[in-house]
Amino acid sequence: MRAVVYHGVNDLRVETVPVPRIGARELLVKVAVCGVCPTDIKKIQYGTVPPPRIFGHETAGTIVKIGAGGASVPASRLLSRFKIGDRVALHHHVPCLDCHFCRHRAFAQCETYKRTGITAGFQPAGGGYAEYVRVMPFVLPGVVKIPARNSFEEGAMLEPVNTVLKAVRRLSLLRGDVVLVAGQGPIGLMFTRLLQLAGAQVIATDLLEPRLKLARKFGAKWMFNVGQASRLSLNQEQYKKSKDGDRRDACPTLTSELIRRATGGRGLDAAVIAVPSDAAVQQALQLVRNGGQILLFAHTKRSAPSSLSAAGGGEGRGEVVQNSTPTLNFPLDLASICLDEKDLLGSYSSDFTLQDEVARLVFSRQLDVRNLISHFFPLEQTAAAVRLASQPTADSLKVLVCADGS
Ligand SMILES: [Zn+2]
Ligand SMILES: [Zn+2]
């Protein structure tokens, strides 16, 4: 079969590899589509894992072979849900639901979860950029049937939607709360819609105008182009006339004026940072009200060793300077966390227990992911798909790779 094999930094090659052999209680799935995900892009562009591997984990396709039952009753029961020809969406990580981390709902930290259960060959890495993948028994609970009226593309979006719903659930919001979503790429737009469905009023920001237009469609109440401050509906003159316009503003930007308006001067209830920008975090810390929350979703790249430093000033005083502590790229007054009770949160990866709810949201089209998909590339052009997804253009959103040539 054809597969896109990763051989090192930015080195993806279309090669012929054996169709994966499946064992007992395993599935062989013919891949239809696979989403290009930022976490794979990061591995490809920074070489964070050793080659060779076949990436791609937002996979949907058709079951073409089912491994013979075997003795394990739970696994056989799971397997009996499926038949050859079923159209399915896959999850390459599934937690054990039983360990210390799982009992604390920190599923992404579970050892079982960290194992990758889908492969097209080599060290398991998702395998979606190939014609066939092998689905191992421990990720069978993550196989979701795609309803007849829904497409493979919609199935492939379950995994990213899950990661976003998990993050939304980390926020403690009341109906009517005002939430900033910084960045309206595919992930930011999912946040905008899921937050709106949760009753929040969303302020959407981005640099690209087409994305802001889409943000309105996805339920944003206010859109703000952070690159073109002049486009803000509330202008400086209007603001000066407003009752608190003469107050001194700690953050004299148009964004802060809009937020002051939207929240009656209180500040944001929460801010979701869906762009890997430290400046956005710094600004959010100022814009969020006391007791509010800032959720980081795109800060997935660890600082390079060169940016690690002894910022604590511990040298010469006999203190051990933790070399693994990266320096912040902006001054952070920790009193904003302690005294002002602003929570700095992160969320990463998916929550298995939300899987049914995510499937309902996507397949009912309450969250219509079809509007998030802008480009399809054939398997042979996976490298170009990765390039486009890593350097979005005004008209690009979610990029998918189609293994079946359709
Ligand atoms: Zn993903
Ligand atoms: Zn676990």
Coordinates of C-alpha atoms and ligand atoms in Angstrom, one line a residue:
M1 CA 0.0 0.0 0.0
R2 CA 1.0 3.6 -0.3
A3 CA 2.0 5.5 2.9
V4 CA 3.7 8.7 3.8
V5 CA 6.8 7.9 5.8
Y6 CA 8.4 10.4 8.0
H7 CA 12.2 10.2 7.7
G8 CA 13.3 13.3 9.7
V9 CA 12.7 17.0 10.0
N10 CA 10.4 18.0 7.1
D11 CA 11.2 14.8 5.3
L12 CA 8.0 13.0 4.3
R13 CA 8.2 10.5 1.5
V14 CA 5.5 8.6 -0.3
E15 CA 6.5 4.9 -0.2
T16 CA 5.2 1.5 -0.7
V17 CA 4.9 -0.4 2.6
P18 CA 3.2 -3.7 3.6
V19 CA -0.5 -3.5 4.5
P20 CA -0.4 -3.9 8.3
R21 CA -1.2 -7.5 9.6
I22 CA -3.8 -7.6 12.3
G23 CA -4.0 -9.9 15.2
A24 CA -6.8 -11.3 17.4
R25 CA -9.4 -8.7 18.3
E26 CA -7.9 -6.1 16.0
L27 CA -9.4 -4.1 13.1
L28 CA -8.0 -3.3 9.7
V29 CA -9.4 0.0 8.5
K30 CA -9.2 1.3 4.9
V31 CA -8.5 5.0 5.5
A32 CA -10.8 7.5 3.7
V33 CA -9.6 10.8 5.2
C34 CA -7.2 12.0 7.9
G35 CA -7.0 15.5 9.4
V36 CA -3.7 17.4 9.5
C37 CA -3.2 18.2 13.2
P38 CA -0.9 20.8 14.7
T39 CA 0.6 18.2 17.1
D40 CA 1.8 16.1 14.1
I41 CA 3.0 19.2 12.3
K42 CA 5.1 20.0 15.4
K43 CA 6.7 16.5 15.4
I44 CA 7.4 16.7 11.6
Q45 CA 8.8 20.2 11.7
Y46 CA 10.9 19.9 14.9
G47 CA 11.8 16.3 14.7
T48 CA 10.7 15.6 18.3
V49 CA 10.4 11.9 17.7
P50 CA 12.7 9.5 16.0
P51 CA 11.9 8.3 12.4
P52 CA 10.7 6.3 10.6
R53 CA 7.0 6.8 11.4
I54 CA 3.7 7.2 9.7
F55 CA 1.8 10.1 11.2
G56 CA -1.9 11.1 11.0
H57 CA -4.3 10.4 13.9
E58 CA -7.6 12.2 12.9
T59 CA -8.7 9.2 10.9
A60 CA -11.9 8.0 9.4
G61 CA -12.4 5.0 7.1
T62 CA -14.1 1.7 6.5
I63 CA -13.6 -1.6 8.4
V64 CA -12.3 -4.2 5.9
K65 CA -11.1 -6.9 8.2
I66 CA -11.8 -8.0 11.8
G67 CA -9.3 -10.2 13.8
A68 CA -10.7 -13.4 15.2
G69 CA -12.3 -13.1 18.7
G70 CA -10.0 -14.6 21.3
A71 CA -10.7 -15.3 24.9
S72 CA -11.1 -11.9 26.4
V73 CA -14.8 -11.3 27.0
P74 CA -14.7 -7.5 27.3
A75 CA -12.7 -7.2 24.1
S76 CA -14.9 -9.6 22.2
R77 CA -18.0 -7.7 23.3
L78 CA -16.4 -4.5 22.0
L79 CA -15.6 -6.2 18.8
S80 CA -19.1 -7.5 18.3
R81 CA -20.2 -3.9 17.8
F82 CA -18.5 -3.9 14.4
K83 CA -18.9 -5.6 11.1
I84 CA -17.0 -5.4 7.8
G85 CA -18.1 -2.4 5.9
D86 CA -18.8 -0.2 8.9
R87 CA -17.7 3.4 8.4
V88 CA -15.8 4.5 11.5
A89 CA -13.9 7.3 13.2
L90 CA -10.8 6.3 15.2
H91 CA -9.1 7.5 18.3
H92 CA -5.5 6.6 18.6
H93 CA -5.4 7.2 22.4
V94 CA -7.8 5.7 24.9
P95 CA -7.3 5.8 28.7
C96 CA -7.6 2.9 31.1
L97 CA -10.2 4.8 33.2
D98 CA -8.8 2.9 36.3
C99 CA -5.4 4.3 37.2
H100 CA -4.6 7.2 39.6
F101 CA -4.5 9.7 36.8
C102 CA -7.7 8.5 35.3
R103 CA -9.5 8.7 38.7
H104 CA -8.4 12.3 38.8
R105 CA -9.7 12.7 35.2
A106 CA -6.1 13.6 34.0
F107 CA -6.6 11.1 31.2
A108 CA -3.8 12.5 29.0
Q109 CA -1.3 11.6 31.8
C110 CA -2.5 7.9 32.0
E111 CA 0.1 5.4 30.9
T112 CA -2.4 3.4 28.8
Y113 CA -3.5 6.6 27.1
K114 CA 0.1 7.5 26.2
R115 CA 0.4 4.3 24.1
T116 CA -0.6 4.8 20.5
G117 CA -3.1 2.1 19.4
I118 CA -3.3 2.8 15.7
T119 CA -0.5 2.2 13.2
A120 CA 0.3 1.8 9.5
G121 CA 3.7 0.4 10.2
F122 CA 6.9 1.2 12.1
Q123 CA 6.6 2.7 15.6
P124 CA 2.9 3.3 16.1
A125 CA 2.2 7.0 15.3
G126 CA -1.4 7.1 14.2
G127 CA -0.8 5.9 10.6
G128 CA -3.6 8.0 9.0
Y129 CA -1.4 9.1 6.2
A130 CA -1.6 5.7 4.6
E131 CA -4.1 3.5 2.8
Y132 CA -4.7 1.1 5.7
V133 CA -4.3 1.2 9.5
R134 CA -4.3 -1.5 12.1
V135 CA -6.5 -0.7 15.2
M136 CA -5.3 -2.5 18.4
P137 CA -7.6 -3.9 21.0
F138 CA -6.9 -1.3 23.7
V139 CA -8.2 1.5 21.5
L140 CA -11.4 -0.3 20.4
P141 CA -13.5 1.7 22.9
G142 CA -12.5 4.8 20.8
V143 CA -13.9 3.4 17.5
V144 CA -17.1 5.4 16.7
K145 CA -19.5 4.4 14.0
I146 CA -20.3 7.2 11.5
P147 CA -24.1 7.5 10.9
A148 CA -25.2 7.0 7.3
R149 CA -26.0 10.7 6.7
N150 CA -22.6 11.9 7.9
S151 CA -19.3 12.0 6.0
F152 CA -15.9 10.6 6.7
E153 CA -14.7 14.2 7.0
E154 CA -17.1 14.7 9.9
G155 CA -15.9 11.5 11.5
A156 CA -12.3 12.7 11.2
M157 CA -13.1 15.8 13.2
L158 CA -14.3 14.0 16.3
E159 CA -10.9 13.9 17.9
P160 CA -10.1 17.6 17.6
V161 CA -13.7 18.6 18.7
N162 CA -13.2 16.3 21.7
T163 CA -10.0 18.2 22.7
V164 CA -11.9 21.5 22.5
L165 CA -14.9 20.3 24.5
K166 CA -12.6 18.9 27.2
A167 CA -11.0 22.4 27.5
V168 CA -14.4 24.2 27.6
R169 CA -15.3 21.9 30.5
R170 CA -12.3 23.1 32.4
L171 CA -13.8 26.6 32.6
S172 CA -16.3 27.5 35.3
L173 CA -18.8 29.6 33.3
L174 CA -22.3 30.9 33.9
R175 CA -24.7 31.6 31.2
G176 CA -24.1 35.1 29.7
D177 CA -20.4 35.1 30.7
V178 CA -18.1 36.9 28.3
V179 CA -15.2 34.9 27.0
L180 CA -12.5 35.9 24.6
V181 CA -11.3 33.3 22.1
A182 CA -7.9 34.5 20.7
G183 CA -7.4 32.9 17.3
Q184 CA -10.1 31.7 15.0
G185 CA -8.4 28.9 13.2
P186 CA -10.3 25.6 13.1
I187 CA -9.7 25.0 16.8
G188 CA -10.6 28.6 17.8
L189 CA -13.8 28.4 15.8
M190 CA -14.7 25.1 17.6
F191 CA -14.2 27.0 20.8
T192 CA -16.4 29.8 19.7
R193 CA -19.3 27.5 18.8
L194 CA -19.0 25.2 21.8
L195 CA -18.8 28.2 24.2
Q196 CA -21.8 29.8 22.5
L197 CA -23.7 26.5 22.9
A198 CA -22.7 26.6 26.6
G199 CA -24.3 30.0 26.9
A200 CA -21.3 32.2 26.8
Q201 CA -21.0 35.4 24.8
V202 CA -17.9 35.2 22.7
I203 CA -15.4 37.9 21.7
A204 CA -13.5 36.4 18.7
T205 CA -10.1 37.8 17.7
D206 CA -7.9 36.9 14.7
L207 CA -5.6 38.6 12.2
L208 CA -7.5 37.2 9.2
E209 CA -10.8 38.8 8.1
P210 CA -12.3 35.7 6.5
R211 CA -11.9 33.8 9.8
L212 CA -13.7 36.6 11.7
K213 CA -16.6 36.4 9.3
L214 CA -16.8 32.7 10.0
A215 CA -16.5 33.4 13.7
R216 CA -19.8 35.2 13.5
K217 CA -21.4 32.2 11.8
F218 CA -20.0 30.0 14.6
G219 CA -21.7 32.2 17.2
A220 CA -19.3 34.9 18.1
K221 CA -21.1 38.0 19.4
W222 CA -18.2 40.4 18.8
M223 CA -15.4 40.0 16.2
F224 CA -12.1 41.9 16.5
N225 CA -9.3 42.0 14.0
V226 CA -6.2 42.4 16.2
G227 CA -4.2 43.4 13.1
Q228 CA -6.5 46.1 12.0
A229 CA -7.6 48.0 15.1
S230 CA -9.5 50.5 13.0
R231 CA -12.1 47.9 12.1
L232 CA -13.4 47.8 15.6
S233 CA -17.1 48.8 15.7
L234 CA -16.5 50.8 18.8
N235 CA -14.4 53.8 17.8
Q236 CA -12.2 55.9 20.0
E237 CA -14.5 58.9 20.0
Q238 CA -17.5 56.8 21.1
Y239 CA -15.3 55.4 23.9
K240 CA -14.2 58.8 25.1
K241 CA -17.9 59.8 25.4
S242 CA -18.7 56.7 27.5
K243 CA -19.0 57.2 31.2
D244 CA -15.8 55.6 32.3
G245 CA -13.8 56.8 29.2
D246 CA -11.8 59.2 31.3
R247 CA -10.5 56.5 33.6
R248 CA -6.9 55.6 33.2
D249 CA -6.5 52.3 31.4
A250 CA -3.8 49.8 32.3
C251 CA -4.0 48.3 28.9
P252 CA -4.8 51.1 26.5
T253 CA -5.8 49.1 23.5
L254 CA -9.0 48.9 21.5
T255 CA -9.5 45.3 22.6
S256 CA -9.6 46.4 26.2
E257 CA -12.2 49.1 25.3
L258 CA -14.4 46.6 23.6
I259 CA -14.1 44.2 26.6
R260 CA -14.9 47.0 29.0
R261 CA -18.0 47.7 27.0
A262 CA -19.0 44.1 26.7
T263 CA -18.6 43.3 30.4
G264 CA -19.8 46.6 31.9
G265 CA -16.3 47.4 33.0
R266 CA -15.9 44.1 34.9
G267 CA -13.4 42.4 32.6
L268 CA -13.5 39.0 30.8
D269 CA -14.8 36.0 32.7
A270 CA -12.4 33.8 30.8
A271 CA -10.0 33.9 27.9
V272 CA -9.1 31.0 25.6
I273 CA -5.7 31.4 24.0
A274 CA -5.9 29.3 20.8
V275 CA -2.7 30.8 19.3
P276 CA 0.8 30.0 20.4
S277 CA 1.4 33.6 21.4
D278 CA 2.9 34.7 24.8
A279 CA 1.8 38.2 24.1
A280 CA -1.8 37.0 23.9
V281 CA -1.4 35.4 27.3
Q282 CA 0.1 38.5 28.8
Q283 CA -2.8 40.6 27.5
A284 CA -5.4 38.1 28.6
L285 CA -4.0 38.3 32.2
Q286 CA -4.8 42.0 32.2
L287 CA -8.2 41.7 30.5
V288 CA -9.6 38.9 32.6
R289 CA -11.5 40.0 35.7
N290 CA -10.4 39.0 39.2
G291 CA -11.3 35.4 39.8
G292 CA -11.4 34.7 36.0
Q293 CA -9.7 32.1 34.0
I294 CA -7.1 32.0 31.2
L295 CA -6.9 28.7 29.3
L296 CA -3.9 27.9 27.2
F297 CA -4.6 25.6 24.3
A298 CA -1.9 26.2 21.7
H299 CA 1.3 26.4 23.9
T300 CA 2.3 22.8 23.1
K301 CA 5.9 23.4 22.2
R302 CA 8.4 23.3 25.1
S303 CA 10.9 26.1 25.2
A304 CA 14.1 25.4 23.4
P305 CA 17.1 24.7 25.7
S306 CA 18.7 28.0 24.6
S307 CA 15.8 30.0 26.1
L308 CA 16.2 28.2 29.5
S309 CA 18.0 30.3 31.9
A310 CA 18.7 30.9 35.6
A311 CA 16.1 33.6 35.7
G312 CA 15.6 33.0 39.4
G313 CA 19.0 34.6 40.1
G314 CA 20.0 31.7 42.3
E315 CA 23.7 31.6 41.3
G316 CA 26.2 32.2 44.0
R317 CA 23.8 31.8 46.8
G318 CA 24.1 28.0 47.0
E319 CA 20.6 27.5 45.6
V320 CA 20.0 24.9 42.9
V321 CA 18.8 26.5 39.8
Q322 CA 16.4 24.2 38.0
N323 CA 17.6 24.3 34.5
S324 CA 14.3 22.8 33.3
T325 CA 12.4 26.0 34.2
P326 CA 11.9 28.0 31.1
T327 CA 12.0 31.8 31.3
L328 CA 8.7 33.5 30.7
N329 CA 8.8 35.8 27.7
F330 CA 6.9 38.5 29.7
P331 CA 6.9 39.7 33.3
L332 CA 4.3 37.8 35.3
D333 CA 3.2 39.2 38.6
L334 CA 2.3 36.1 40.6
A335 CA 0.0 38.3 42.7
S336 CA -2.4 38.3 39.8
I337 CA -2.7 34.5 40.4
C338 CA -2.7 34.7 44.2
L339 CA -4.3 38.0 45.2
D340 CA -6.5 38.5 42.1
E341 CA -7.3 34.8 42.0
K342 CA -6.9 34.5 38.2
D343 CA -6.5 30.9 37.2
L344 CA -4.0 30.1 34.5
L345 CA -5.1 26.7 33.1
G346 CA -4.0 24.4 30.3
S347 CA -5.8 21.6 28.5
Y348 CA -4.3 19.0 26.2
S349 CA -5.6 16.1 24.2
S350 CA -9.0 14.5 24.5
D351 CA -11.4 13.2 27.2
F352 CA -12.6 9.7 26.4
T353 CA -15.7 10.2 28.7
L354 CA -16.9 13.0 26.4
Q355 CA -16.8 10.8 23.3
D356 CA -20.6 10.2 23.0
E357 CA -21.4 13.8 23.6
V358 CA -18.8 14.9 21.0
A359 CA -20.3 12.5 18.4
R360 CA -23.8 13.9 19.1
L361 CA -22.6 17.5 18.6
V362 CA -20.8 16.7 15.4
F363 CA -23.2 14.3 13.8
S364 CA -26.3 16.3 14.7
R365 CA -24.3 19.3 13.1
Q366 CA -25.0 21.5 16.2
L367 CA -21.3 22.0 15.6
D368 CA -21.2 21.9 11.8
V369 CA -17.6 20.9 11.2
R370 CA -18.1 20.8 7.4
N371 CA -17.6 24.6 7.5
L372 CA -14.2 24.2 9.1
I373 CA -12.7 22.1 6.3
S374 CA -11.1 24.1 3.5
H375 CA -8.7 21.9 1.7
F376 CA -8.4 18.2 0.6
F377 CA -5.1 16.8 -0.5
P378 CA -4.4 13.4 -2.0
L379 CA -2.1 11.2 0.0
E380 CA 0.8 11.9 -2.4
Q381 CA 0.6 15.5 -1.5
T382 CA 0.6 15.1 2.3
A383 CA 3.8 17.2 2.6
A384 CA 2.0 20.1 0.9
A385 CA -1.0 19.6 3.2
V386 CA 1.3 19.9 6.2
R387 CA 2.9 23.0 4.8
L388 CA -0.5 24.7 4.2
A389 CA -1.8 23.7 7.6
S390 CA 1.3 25.1 9.3
Q391 CA 1.2 28.4 7.4
P392 CA -2.5 29.2 7.1
T393 CA -3.6 31.5 4.4
A394 CA -6.7 33.8 4.5
D395 CA -8.8 31.1 3.0
S396 CA -7.4 28.0 4.6
L397 CA -8.8 26.3 7.7
K398 CA -8.8 22.6 8.4
V399 CA -6.7 20.6 5.9
L400 CA -7.5 16.9 5.3
V401 CA -5.6 14.2 3.4
C402 CA -7.6 11.7 1.4
A403 CA -6.1 8.3 1.1
D404 CA -8.6 6.8 -1.2
G405 CA -7.9 9.3 -4.0
S406 CA -11.5 10.7 -4.0
Ligands
ZN1 ZN -5.3 16.0 16.5
ZN2 ZN -5.5 5.4 33.3

